[in-house]
Amino acid sequence: MEEQDYILFEDYLSGALSTSDRQKLEARLQSDKELNAWFETYREASAYLERTFGKAEDTAAFRDKVSGISEEYFRKQERKPRVRKLLRWQIAVAASVLILLGIFLSRRMTVPSYEDYAIYPEISLVVRGEENAELYRAETAFNHKNYEEAARLFGEILREDPAHAEISLYYAIALVEQNRFGEADMAFAGLIGSRSVFRTEALWYGALSKLKQKDYEACRELLRKIPDSSANHTAAQKLLKRLPE
């Protein structure tokens, strides 16, 4: 097992992977029994650590405890040196535990950033057989991360059709990427206050906008409104636990 696989597991469980990356990992888990066994072990260990050390202060106490135990152990080793052979599987298990703890603690002890969660799926707005050059250019610009051009084109489309909720969502995201927060937050607010099917998406990406602005209280407020049925609910709950007070 490589450390990168554990990071991939953590991103999967926290909801930080894109749809395509989630599907790739799920395909690997179905075809690779050994990888799947490691994943299940990681999921169980992660769930245990989450329950036991879910709060930042608990995590800090746990980190200090592990550090103290480690220091005491090495003091004993210095006083009473001895040689002991470890079986290969014991080394592998010990290394895996250390990696797991390292990933868990590093994720817990750092303030979350917008870049940790801003993973946008490739969008497809143009229906096959439909001729809409402007919409196609906007879609292409967004997928190529040319957010300035995407926002300009989405803005023009919305002037013609201001009620187009899906375009409004991607327009707002493109604005956040340019740090045009005032305009973006207004667009998100319009969707959140509507009955659109994109309302919960707007709550999630609106929360990420607040995260990027380091407005943690506003971010927390939006995350708490994301319903259990949302695909972003798990990621929202994990982000809530990581936000500083």
GROMACS .gro file of N, CA, C and O in nm, residues 192-240:
model
  196
  192ILE      N    1  -3.059   2.974  -0.355
  192ILE     CA    2  -3.093   2.918  -0.223
  192ILE      C    3  -3.235   2.955  -0.182
  192ILE      O    4  -3.306   2.876  -0.119
  193GLY      N    5  -3.277   3.073  -0.221
  193GLY     CA    6  -3.412   3.119  -0.187
  193GLY      C    7  -3.519   3.070  -0.281
  193GLY      O    8  -3.637   3.101  -0.263
  194SER      N    9  -3.480   2.991  -0.380
  194SER     CA   10  -3.576   2.941  -0.479
  194SER      C   11  -3.615   2.796  -0.450
  194SER      O   12  -3.566   2.736  -0.354
  195ARG      N   13  -3.698   2.742  -0.535
  195ARG     CA   14  -3.736   2.601  -0.525
  195ARG      C   15  -3.664   2.518  -0.631
  195ARG      O   16  -3.705   2.406  -0.662
  196SER      N   17  -3.556   2.570  -0.683
  196SER     CA   18  -3.481   2.504  -0.788
  196SER      C   19  -3.419   2.373  -0.738
  196SER      O   20  -3.384   2.359  -0.620
  197VAL      N   21  -3.401   2.279  -0.829
  197VAL     CA   22  -3.334   2.153  -0.795
  197VAL      C   23  -3.186   2.178  -0.766
  197VAL      O   24  -3.117   2.090  -0.713
  198PHE      N   25  -3.138   2.296  -0.801
  198PHE     CA   26  -2.998   2.330  -0.777
  198PHE      C   27  -2.979   2.405  -0.644
  198PHE      O   28  -2.870   2.453  -0.616
  199ARG      N   29  -3.084   2.409  -0.563
  199ARG     CA   30  -3.076   2.481  -0.436
  199ARG      C   31  -2.968   2.423  -0.344
  199ARG      O   32  -2.888   2.497  -0.285
  200THR      N   33  -2.966   2.289  -0.328
  200THR     CA   34  -2.868   2.229  -0.237
  200THR      C   35  -2.726   2.243  -0.290
  200THR      O   36  -2.631   2.256  -0.213
  201GLU      N   37  -2.712   2.241  -0.424
  201GLU     CA   38  -2.580   2.266  -0.483
  201GLU      C   39  -2.534   2.407  -0.451
  201GLU      O   40  -2.416   2.431  -0.421
  202ALA      N   41  -2.628   2.500  -0.458
  202ALA     CA   42  -2.596   2.640  -0.426
  202ALA      C   43  -2.556   2.656  -0.279
  202ALA      O   44  -2.468   2.736  -0.247
  203LEU      N   45  -2.619   2.580  -0.191
  203LEU     CA   46  -2.581   2.584  -0.049
  203LEU      C   47  -2.436   2.539  -0.031
  203LEU      O   48  -2.358   2.601   0.042
  204TRP      N   49  -2.400   2.430  -0.098
  204TRP     CA   50  -2.265   2.376  -0.086
  204TRP      C   51  -2.159   2.472  -0.144
  204TRP      O   52  -2.063   2.508  -0.077
  205TYR      N   53  -2.182   2.514  -0.267
  205TYR     CA   54  -2.083   2.601  -0.330
  205TYR      C   55  -2.085   2.742  -0.271
  205TYR      O   56  -1.983   2.811  -0.269
  206GLY      N   57  -2.202   2.783  -0.219
  206GLY     CA   58  -2.207   2.910  -0.147
  206GLY      C   59  -2.126   2.903  -0.019
  206GLY      O   60  -2.057   2.999   0.019
  207ALA      N   61  -2.131   2.787   0.048
  207ALA     CA   62  -2.050   2.767   0.169
  207ALA      C   63  -1.901   2.770   0.134
  207ALA      O   64  -1.819   2.826   0.209
  208LEU      N   65  -1.864   2.712   0.020
  208LEU     CA   66  -1.724   2.715  -0.022
  208LEU      C   67  -1.679   2.857  -0.053
  208LEU      O   68  -1.563   2.893  -0.030
  209SER      N   69  -1.770   2.937  -0.106
  209SER     CA   70  -1.738   3.078  -0.130
  209SER      C   71  -1.704   3.147   0.002
  209SER      O   72  -1.606   3.222   0.013
  210LYS      N   73  -1.785   3.120   0.105
  210LYS     CA   74  -1.758   3.179   0.238
  210LYS      C   75  -1.629   3.124   0.298
  210LYS      O   76  -1.557   3.196   0.368
  211LEU      N   77  -1.600   2.996   0.271
  211LEU     CA   78  -1.475   2.938   0.318
  211LEU      C   79  -1.356   3.010   0.255
  211LEU      O   80  -1.258   3.041   0.323
  212LYS      N   81  -1.366   3.037   0.125
  212LYS     CA   82  -1.257   3.107   0.056
  212LYS      C   83  -1.239   3.248   0.111
  212LYS      O   84  -1.127   3.299   0.118
  213GLN      N   85  -1.350   3.309   0.154
  213GLN     CA   86  -1.344   3.444   0.213
  213GLN      C   87  -1.302   3.441   0.360
  213GLN      O   88  -1.288   3.545   0.423
  214LYS      N   89  -1.287   3.317   0.414
  214LYS     CA   90  -1.255   3.297   0.556
  214LYS      C   91  -1.365   3.351   0.648
  214LYS      O   92  -1.340   3.389   0.762
  215ASP      N   93  -1.488   3.353   0.596
  215ASP     CA   94  -1.604   3.390   0.676
  215ASP      C   95  -1.662   3.258   0.729
  215ASP      O   96  -1.760   3.204   0.676
  216TYR      N   97  -1.600   3.207   0.834
  216TYR     CA   98  -1.631   3.072   0.881
  216TYR      C   99  -1.771   3.059   0.940
  216TYR      O  100  -1.835   2.954   0.928
  217GLU      N  101  -1.821   3.165   1.001
  217GLU     CA  102  -1.955   3.158   1.060
  217GLU      C  103  -2.061   3.149   0.950
  217GLU      O  104  -2.155   3.069   0.961
  218ALA      N  105  -2.045   3.229   0.844
  218ALA     CA  106  -2.140   3.222   0.732
  218ALA      C  107  -2.129   3.087   0.661
  218ALA      O  108  -2.230   3.030   0.618
  219CYS      N  109  -2.007   3.036   0.650
  219CYS     CA  110  -1.985   2.904   0.591
  219CYS      C  111  -2.058   2.798   0.672
  219CYS      O  112  -2.129   2.713   0.617
  220ARG      N  113  -2.043   2.805   0.802
  220ARG     CA  114  -2.106   2.708   0.893
  220ARG      C  115  -2.259   2.713   0.880
  220ARG      O  116  -2.327   2.609   0.877
  221GLU      N  117  -2.313   2.833   0.870
  221GLU     CA  118  -2.458   2.850   0.861
  221GLU      C  119  -2.514   2.784   0.735
  221GLU      O  120  -2.619   2.718   0.739
  222LEU      N  121  -2.445   2.799   0.622
  222LEU     CA  122  -2.490   2.740   0.497
  222LEU      C  123  -2.475   2.587   0.500
  222LEU      O  124  -2.563   2.514   0.453
  223LEU      N  125  -2.365   2.538   0.555
  223LEU     CA  126  -2.342   2.394   0.561
  223LEU      C  127  -2.451   2.323   0.642
  223LEU      O  128  -2.493   2.212   0.608
  224ARG      N  129  -2.496   2.388   0.749
  224ARG     CA  130  -2.598   2.326   0.835
  224ARG      C  131  -2.734   2.314   0.765
  224ARG      O  132  -2.819   2.237   0.808
  225LYS      N  133  -2.753   2.388   0.656
  225LYS     CA  134  -2.880   2.383   0.583
  225LYS      C  135  -2.883   2.275   0.477
  225LYS      O  136  -2.988   2.250   0.416
  226ILE      N  137  -2.769   2.212   0.452
  226ILE     CA  138  -2.764   2.108   0.349
  226ILE      C  139  -2.836   1.983   0.399
  226ILE      O  140  -2.798   1.927   0.503
  227PRO      N  141  -2.938   1.937   0.331
  227PRO     CA  142  -3.019   1.823   0.380
  227PRO      C  143  -2.944   1.691   0.372
  227PRO      O  144  -2.848   1.675   0.296
  228ASP      N  145  -2.991   1.593   0.450
  228ASP     CA  146  -2.930   1.461   0.452
  228ASP      C  147  -2.932   1.395   0.314
  228ASP      O  148  -2.844   1.314   0.283
  229SER      N  149  -3.031   1.428   0.234
  229SER     CA  150  -3.047   1.365   0.103
  229SER      C  151  -2.947   1.416   0.000
  229SER      O  152  -2.932   1.357  -0.108
  230SER      N  153  -2.878   1.523   0.030
  230SER     CA  154  -2.784   1.583  -0.066
  230SER      C  155  -2.660   1.498  -0.082
  230SER      O  156  -2.608   1.440   0.014
  231ALA      N  157  -2.607   1.495  -0.204
  231ALA     CA  158  -2.481   1.422  -0.231
  231ALA      C  159  -2.364   1.487  -0.158
  231ALA      O  160  -2.261   1.422  -0.137
  232ASN      N  161  -2.380   1.612  -0.119
  232ASN     CA  162  -2.273   1.686  -0.051
  232ASN      C  163  -2.286   1.683   0.101
  232ASN      O  164  -2.206   1.748   0.170
  233HIS      N  165  -2.385   1.610   0.153
  233HIS     CA  166  -2.410   1.614   0.297
  233HIS      C  167  -2.292   1.561   0.378
  233HIS      O  168  -2.252   1.622   0.478
  234THR      N  169  -2.234   1.449   0.336
  234THR     CA  170  -2.121   1.390   0.411
  234THR      C  171  -2.003   1.486   0.413
  234THR      O  172  -1.942   1.510   0.518
  235ALA      N  173  -1.970   1.542   0.296
  235ALA     CA  174  -1.859   1.636   0.289
  235ALA      C  175  -1.888   1.760   0.374
  235ALA      O  176  -1.797   1.814   0.439
  236ALA      N  177  -2.013   1.804   0.375
  236ALA     CA  178  -2.051   1.922   0.454
  236ALA      C  179  -2.032   1.896   0.603
  236ALA      O  180  -1.982   1.982   0.677
  237GLN      N  181  -2.070   1.776   0.648
  237GLN     CA  182  -2.055   1.743   0.791
  237GLN      C  183  -1.908   1.736   0.832
  237GLN      O  184  -1.870   1.781   0.940
  238LYS      N  185  -1.826   1.682   0.745
  238LYS     CA  186  -1.682   1.674   0.775
  238LYS      C  187  -1.619   1.813   0.775
  238LYS      O  188  -1.534   1.843   0.859
  239LEU      N  189  -1.662   1.898   0.682
  239LEU     CA  190  -1.608   2.034   0.678
  239LEU      C  191  -1.652   2.112   0.802
  239LEU      O  192  -1.572   2.188   0.859
  240LEU      N  193  -1.774   2.091   0.847
  240LEU     CA  194  -1.822   2.157   0.969
  240LEU      C  195  -1.731   2.128   1.087
  240LEU      O  196  -1.701   2.216   1.168
   0.00000   0.00000   0.00000
